[in-house]
mmCIF file of C-alpha atoms in Angstrom:
data_model
loop_
_atom_site.group_PDB
_atom_site.id
_atom_site.type_symbol
_atom_site.label_atom_id
_atom_site.label_comp_id
_atom_site.label_asym_id
_atom_site.label_seq_id
_atom_site.Cartn_x
_atom_site.Cartn_y
_atom_site.Cartn_z
ATOM 1 C CA GLU A 270 35.628 -8.626 -58.399
ATOM 2 C CA THR A 271 32.529 -9.071 -56.232
ATOM 3 C CA GLY A 272 32.807 -12.796 -55.598
ATOM 4 C CA VAL A 273 29.333 -13.338 -57.045
ATOM 5 C CA THR A 274 29.228 -15.423 -60.213
ATOM 6 C CA GLN A 275 26.260 -16.115 -62.462
ATOM 7 C CA SER A 276 25.581 -18.557 -65.263
ATOM 8 C CA PRO A 277 24.812 -18.640 -68.058
ATOM 9 C CA THR A 278 25.827 -15.168 -69.230
ATOM 10 C CA HIS A 279 23.481 -15.190 -72.213
ATOM 11 C CA LEU A 280 20.671 -17.446 -73.338
ATOM 12 C CA ILE A 281 17.766 -17.470 -75.737
ATOM 13 C CA LYS A 282 14.502 -19.244 -74.970
ATOM 14 C CA THR A 283 11.191 -19.663 -76.716
ATOM 15 C CA ARG A 284 7.947 -18.332 -75.280
ATOM 16 C CA GLY A 285 6.345 -20.936 -73.018
ATOM 17 C CA GLN A 286 9.601 -22.623 -72.109
ATOM 18 C CA GLN A 287 11.196 -22.788 -68.667
ATOM 19 C CA VAL A 288 14.587 -21.424 -67.638
ATOM 20 C CA THR A 289 16.930 -21.885 -64.674
ATOM 21 C CA LEU A 290 19.548 -19.261 -63.858
ATOM 22 C CA ARG A 291 22.306 -19.954 -61.372
ATOM 23 C CA CYS A 292 24.293 -17.876 -58.922
ATOM 24 C CA SER A 293 27.202 -18.542 -56.627
ATOM 25 C CA SER A 294 27.285 -16.057 -53.768
ATOM 26 C CA GLN A 295 30.205 -14.775 -51.786
ATOM 27 C CA SER A 296 31.401 -17.294 -49.242
ATOM 28 C CA GLY A 297 29.744 -16.718 -45.866
ATOM 29 C CA HIS A 298 26.917 -14.548 -47.177
ATOM 30 C CA ASN A 299 23.597 -15.645 -45.735
ATOM 31 C CA THR A 300 21.331 -13.719 -48.100
ATOM 32 C CA VAL A 301 20.769 -13.799 -51.839
ATOM 33 C CA SER A 302 18.406 -11.630 -53.832
ATOM 34 C CA TRP A 303 17.387 -11.674 -57.463
ATOM 35 C CA TYR A 304 16.585 -8.643 -59.570
ATOM 36 C CA GLN A 305 15.204 -8.170 -63.072
ATOM 37 C CA GLN A 306 16.518 -5.270 -65.133
ATOM 38 C CA ALA A 307 14.733 -4.453 -68.367
ATOM 39 C CA LEU A 308 16.527 -2.350 -70.951
ATOM 40 C CA GLY A 309 16.774 1.282 -69.833
ATOM 41 C CA GLN A 310 15.272 0.595 -66.419
ATOM 42 C CA GLY A 311 16.584 0.216 -62.906
ATOM 43 C CA PRO A 312 16.703 -3.285 -61.401
ATOM 44 C CA GLN A 313 13.433 -4.537 -59.918
ATOM 45 C CA PHE A 314 13.413 -6.788 -56.844
ATOM 46 C CA ILE A 315 12.096 -10.300 -57.521
ATOM 47 C CA PHE A 316 12.697 -12.026 -54.193
ATOM 48 C CA GLN A 317 15.156 -12.594 -51.396
ATOM 49 C CA TYR A 318 16.341 -15.775 -49.672
ATOM 50 C CA TYR A 319 17.719 -15.685 -46.150
ATOM 51 C CA ARG A 320 19.239 -18.880 -44.795
ATOM 52 C CA GLU A 321 17.581 -20.944 -47.528
ATOM 53 C CA GLU A 322 14.073 -19.578 -47.046
ATOM 54 C CA GLU A 323 12.248 -16.961 -49.079
ATOM 55 C CA ASN A 324 11.634 -13.999 -46.804
ATOM 56 C CA GLY A 325 10.701 -11.235 -49.205
ATOM 57 C CA ARG A 326 9.102 -10.962 -52.618
ATOM 58 C CA GLY A 327 8.487 -8.172 -55.093
ATOM 59 C CA ASN A 328 5.634 -7.793 -57.546
ATOM 60 C CA PHE A 329 6.367 -10.897 -59.609
ATOM 61 C CA PRO A 330 3.997 -13.803 -60.336
ATOM 62 C CA PRO A 331 4.440 -17.301 -58.844
ATOM 63 C CA ARG A 332 5.986 -18.604 -62.056
ATOM 64 C CA PHE A 333 9.132 -16.890 -60.776
ATOM 65 C CA SER A 334 10.574 -19.159 -58.095
ATOM 66 C CA GLY A 335 13.901 -19.757 -56.471
ATOM 67 C CA LEU A 336 16.092 -21.830 -54.242
ATOM 68 C CA GLN A 337 19.049 -21.131 -52.000
ATOM 69 C CA PHE A 338 21.439 -23.943 -51.083
ATOM 70 C CA PRO A 339 23.726 -24.422 -48.057
ATOM 71 C CA ASN A 340 26.814 -24.011 -50.233
ATOM 72 C CA TYR A 341 25.918 -20.347 -50.968
ATOM 73 C CA SER A 342 24.585 -21.104 -54.450
ATOM 74 C CA SER A 343 21.085 -20.273 -55.594
ATOM 75 C CA GLU A 344 18.750 -20.637 -58.550
ATOM 76 C CA LEU A 345 16.082 -18.530 -60.203
ATOM 77 C CA ASN A 346 13.470 -20.511 -62.123
ATOM 78 C CA VAL A 347 10.993 -18.958 -64.508
ATOM 79 C CA ASN A 348 8.188 -21.061 -65.979
ATOM 80 C CA ALA A 349 5.958 -20.352 -68.963
ATOM 81 C CA LEU A 350 8.279 -17.691 -70.330
ATOM 82 C CA GLU A 351 6.748 -14.577 -71.845
ATOM 83 C CA LEU A 352 8.304 -12.088 -74.235
ATOM 84 C CA ASP A 353 8.353 -9.451 -71.456
ATOM 85 C CA ASP A 354 10.618 -11.702 -69.390
ATOM 86 C CA SER A 355 13.473 -10.678 -71.680
ATOM 87 C CA ALA A 356 15.868 -8.824 -69.395
ATOM 88 C CA LEU A 357 19.127 -8.908 -67.474
ATOM 89 C CA TYR A 358 18.736 -11.003 -64.322
ATOM 90 C CA LEU A 359 21.014 -9.986 -61.487
ATOM 91 C CA CYS A 360 21.951 -11.972 -58.420
ATOM 92 C CA ALA A 361 23.054 -10.125 -55.287
ATOM 93 C CA SER A 362 24.504 -11.460 -52.066
ATOM 94 C CA SER A 363 25.063 -9.932 -48.653
ATOM 95 C CA LEU A 364 25.586 -10.756 -45.026
ATOM 96 C CA LEU A 365 22.509 -9.475 -43.248
ATOM 97 C CA GLY A 366 22.206 -9.135 -39.523
ATOM 98 C CA HIS A 367 25.816 -8.059 -39.108
ATOM 99 C CA SER A 368 26.878 -4.437 -38.781
ATOM 100 C CA SER A 369 29.789 -4.979 -41.133
ATOM 101 C CA GLY A 370 27.748 -6.615 -43.838
ATOM 102 C CA ASN A 371 25.625 -3.852 -45.243
ATOM 103 C CA THR A 372 27.079 -3.735 -48.719
ATOM 104 C CA ILE A 373 25.244 -5.769 -51.330
ATOM 105 C CA TYR A 374 27.385 -7.337 -54.034
ATOM 106 C CA PHE A 375 26.061 -8.041 -57.505
ATOM 107 C CA GLY A 376 27.081 -10.539 -60.124
ATOM 108 C CA GLU A 377 27.541 -9.768 -63.812
ATOM 109 C CA GLY A 378 24.045 -10.959 -64.630
ATOM 110 C CA SER A 379 22.398 -13.358 -67.053
ATOM 111 C CA TRP A 380 20.932 -11.944 -70.241
ATOM 112 C CA LEU A 381 17.704 -13.729 -71.131
ATOM 113 C CA THR A 382 16.042 -13.239 -74.482
ATOM 114 C CA VAL A 383 12.615 -14.762 -75.041
ATOM 115 C CA VAL A 384 11.533 -15.130 -78.678
ATOM 116 C CA LYS B 173 6.020 2.333 -51.561
ATOM 117 C CA GLN B 174 9.503 3.709 -52.041
ATOM 118 C CA GLU B 175 10.043 5.667 -55.259
ATOM 119 C CA VAL B 176 13.572 6.587 -56.324
ATOM 120 C CA THR B 177 14.184 9.239 -58.958
ATOM 121 C CA GLN B 178 17.459 10.168 -60.594
ATOM 122 C CA ILE B 179 18.176 13.404 -62.409
ATOM 123 C CA PRO B 180 19.438 13.932 -65.042
ATOM 124 C CA ALA B 181 18.650 10.809 -67.054
ATOM 125 C CA ALA B 182 21.672 11.445 -69.260
ATOM 126 C CA LEU B 183 24.692 13.693 -69.089
ATOM 127 C CA SER B 184 27.444 14.340 -71.629
ATOM 128 C CA VAL B 185 30.464 16.394 -70.569
ATOM 129 C CA PRO B 186 34.059 17.052 -71.643
ATOM 130 C CA GLU B 187 36.883 15.487 -69.718
ATOM 131 C CA GLY B 188 37.959 17.344 -66.576
ATOM 132 C CA GLU B 189 34.591 18.670 -65.490
ATOM 133 C CA ASN B 190 33.241 18.240 -61.986
ATOM 134 C CA LEU B 191 29.826 16.553 -61.977
ATOM 135 C CA VAL B 192 26.842 16.223 -59.686
ATOM 136 C CA LEU B 193 24.339 13.415 -60.059
ATOM 137 C CA ASN B 194 21.106 13.643 -58.105
ATOM 138 C CA CYS B 195 18.951 11.020 -56.428
ATOM 139 C CA SER B 196 15.712 11.547 -54.530
ATOM 140 C CA PHE B 197 13.538 9.088 -52.610
ATOM 141 C CA THR B 198 10.038 9.356 -51.204
ATOM 142 C CA ASP B 199 10.297 7.369 -47.955
ATOM 143 C CA SER B 200 12.907 8.890 -45.639
ATOM 144 C CA ALA B 201 12.907 5.870 -43.304
ATOM 145 C CA ILE B 202 15.895 4.338 -44.991
ATOM 146 C CA TYR B 203 18.535 2.009 -43.593
ATOM 147 C CA ASN B 204 21.196 3.061 -46.067
ATOM 148 C CA LEU B 205 21.769 4.328 -49.587
ATOM 149 C CA GLN B 206 24.153 2.853 -52.107
ATOM 150 C CA TRP B 207 25.543 4.210 -55.366
ATOM 151 C CA PHE B 208 26.396 1.740 -58.131
ATOM 152 C CA ARG B 209 28.108 1.942 -61.470
ATOM 153 C CA GLN B 210 26.949 -0.171 -64.405
ATOM 154 C CA ASP B 211 28.909 -0.522 -67.632
ATOM 155 C CA PRO B 212 26.934 -1.448 -70.770
ATOM 156 C CA GLY B 213 25.670 -5.019 -70.600
ATOM 157 C CA LYS B 214 27.355 -5.634 -67.274
ATOM 158 C CA GLY B 215 26.421 -6.108 -63.644
ATOM 159 C CA LEU B 216 26.522 -3.529 -60.857
ATOM 160 C CA THR B 217 29.653 -2.349 -59.095
ATOM 161 C CA SER B 218 29.189 -0.778 -55.669
ATOM 162 C CA LEU B 219 30.818 2.649 -55.426
ATOM 163 C CA LEU B 220 29.762 4.068 -52.096
ATOM 164 C CA LEU B 221 27.430 3.115 -49.268
ATOM 165 C CA ILE B 222 26.078 5.693 -46.819
ATOM 166 C CA GLN B 223 24.413 4.578 -43.615
ATOM 167 C CA SER B 224 21.303 6.473 -42.568
ATOM 168 C CA SER B 225 23.231 8.067 -39.691
ATOM 169 C CA GLN B 226 25.976 9.392 -41.970
ATOM 170 C CA ARG B 227 26.062 12.583 -44.039
ATOM 171 C CA GLU B 228 28.653 11.638 -46.641
ATOM 172 C CA GLN B 229 31.155 9.108 -47.879
ATOM 173 C CA THR B 230 34.237 9.604 -50.025
ATOM 174 C CA SER B 231 36.240 7.283 -52.229
ATOM 175 C CA GLY B 232 38.936 8.795 -54.429
ATOM 176 C CA ARG B 233 37.319 11.271 -56.806
ATOM 177 C CA LEU B 234 33.833 10.298 -55.673
ATOM 178 C CA ASN B 235 31.874 11.899 -52.868
ATOM 179 C CA ALA B 236 28.316 10.981 -51.950
ATOM 180 C CA SER B 237 26.156 12.978 -49.588
ATOM 181 C CA LEU B 238 22.895 12.076 -47.904
ATOM 182 C CA ASP B 239 20.133 14.306 -46.572
ATOM 183 C CA LYS B 240 17.676 11.788 -45.213
ATOM 184 C CA SER B 241 15.119 14.317 -43.992
ATOM 185 C CA SER B 242 14.707 15.835 -47.437
ATOM 186 C CA GLY B 243 15.013 12.491 -49.211
ATOM 187 C CA ARG B 244 18.025 13.431 -51.311
ATOM 188 C CA SER B 245 21.485 12.174 -52.150
ATOM 189 C CA THR B 246 24.105 13.522 -54.528
ATOM 190 C CA LEU B 247 27.081 11.851 -56.125
ATOM 191 C CA TYR B 248 29.892 14.243 -56.865
ATOM 192 C CA ILE B 249 32.551 13.192 -59.402
ATOM 193 C CA ALA B 250 35.644 15.357 -59.471
ATOM 194 C CA ALA B 251 37.817 15.836 -62.548
ATOM 195 C CA SER B 252 35.823 13.479 -64.737
ATOM 196 C CA GLN B 253 37.621 11.089 -67.131
ATOM 197 C CA PRO B 254 36.448 9.131 -70.197
ATOM 198 C CA GLY B 255 36.728 5.969 -68.079
ATOM 199 C CA ASP B 256 33.951 7.321 -65.871
ATOM 200 C CA SER B 257 31.488 6.829 -68.731
ATOM 201 C CA ALA B 258 28.808 4.448 -67.459
ATOM 202 C CA THR B 259 25.336 4.428 -65.932
ATOM 203 C CA TYR B 260 25.190 5.427 -62.286
ATOM 204 C CA LEU B 261 22.419 3.954 -60.192
ATOM 205 C CA CYS B 262 21.184 5.021 -56.799
ATOM 206 C CA ALA B 263 19.496 2.475 -54.526
ATOM 207 C CA VAL B 264 17.971 2.710 -51.069
ATOM 208 C CA ARG B 265 17.323 0.053 -48.490
ATOM 209 C CA LEU B 266 14.448 0.694 -46.108
ATOM 210 C CA SER B 267 14.778 0.404 -42.367
ATOM 211 C CA ASN B 268 14.416 -3.090 -40.925
ATOM 212 C CA ARG B 269 10.814 -4.033 -41.568
ATOM 213 C CA GLY B 270 11.102 -7.776 -41.251
ATOM 214 C CA SER B 271 10.923 -9.645 -44.512
ATOM 215 C CA THR B 272 11.900 -6.719 -46.714
ATOM 216 C CA LEU B 273 15.254 -6.187 -45.033
ATOM 217 C CA GLY B 274 17.896 -6.179 -47.773
ATOM 218 C CA ARG B 275 15.586 -5.210 -50.605
ATOM 219 C CA LEU B 276 16.945 -2.348 -52.695
ATOM 220 C CA TYR B 277 14.806 0.214 -54.490
ATOM 221 C CA PHE B 278 16.580 1.554 -57.548
ATOM 222 C CA GLY B 279 16.285 4.631 -59.675
ATOM 223 C CA ARG B 280 16.544 4.379 -63.451
ATOM 224 C CA GLY B 281 20.057 5.718 -63.402
ATOM 225 C CA THR B 282 22.009 8.556 -64.976
ATOM 226 C CA GLN B 283 23.843 7.658 -68.174
ATOM 227 C CA LEU B 284 27.123 9.544 -68.133
ATOM 228 C CA THR B 285 29.363 10.128 -71.140
ATOM 229 C CA VAL B 286 32.708 11.848 -70.680
ATOM 230 C CA TRP B 287 34.399 12.713 -73.953
ATOM 231 C CA PRO B 288 38.109 13.493 -74.399
#
């Protein structure tokens, strides 16, 4: 049990549509990151939010956007869905800036299928 | 850019064997290295975290070592069991470089099957 919960667990969308994925981080964690994991690949970093502001981004286009809220929840939004967006989307939370908070905890992920 | 490679990509062994999974990374300026387990269709479970100043960490039958200068880490699994069957992922976090602090670079993983 990591204390990180994601919803929905599975969803199917049509190409061109928009999707919002949600994550509830561990209480007290000030950082949330989102990763995309295609089948057979390692997770790829999308972006990171620290104290409600984006402070790091991987090689993903602007149609991938996010939000982090004061209550430790966050969202990943993807616009204009493409078939290649089909993947497992993982949310990770951590407490950065503290020597005891180095471990990053992942949720169970949201499986997105774009048809 | 940090590249993380894991060898072998897949491993199938009988129960009871001792195993070594390998991870290598190109940029030795890491903050820490973390080993994860992933069951099919599931999220990631953290197994061990090694700080850049440490040489190894142990948890039960698992032992992870880190040689930062050579860019290598190994995960040793003693007396393997069928319940160990999963994909094992290695991930590194680079040293504090401002906005990228916290970002993990993952390998593709080693898919382990332990048969009875």
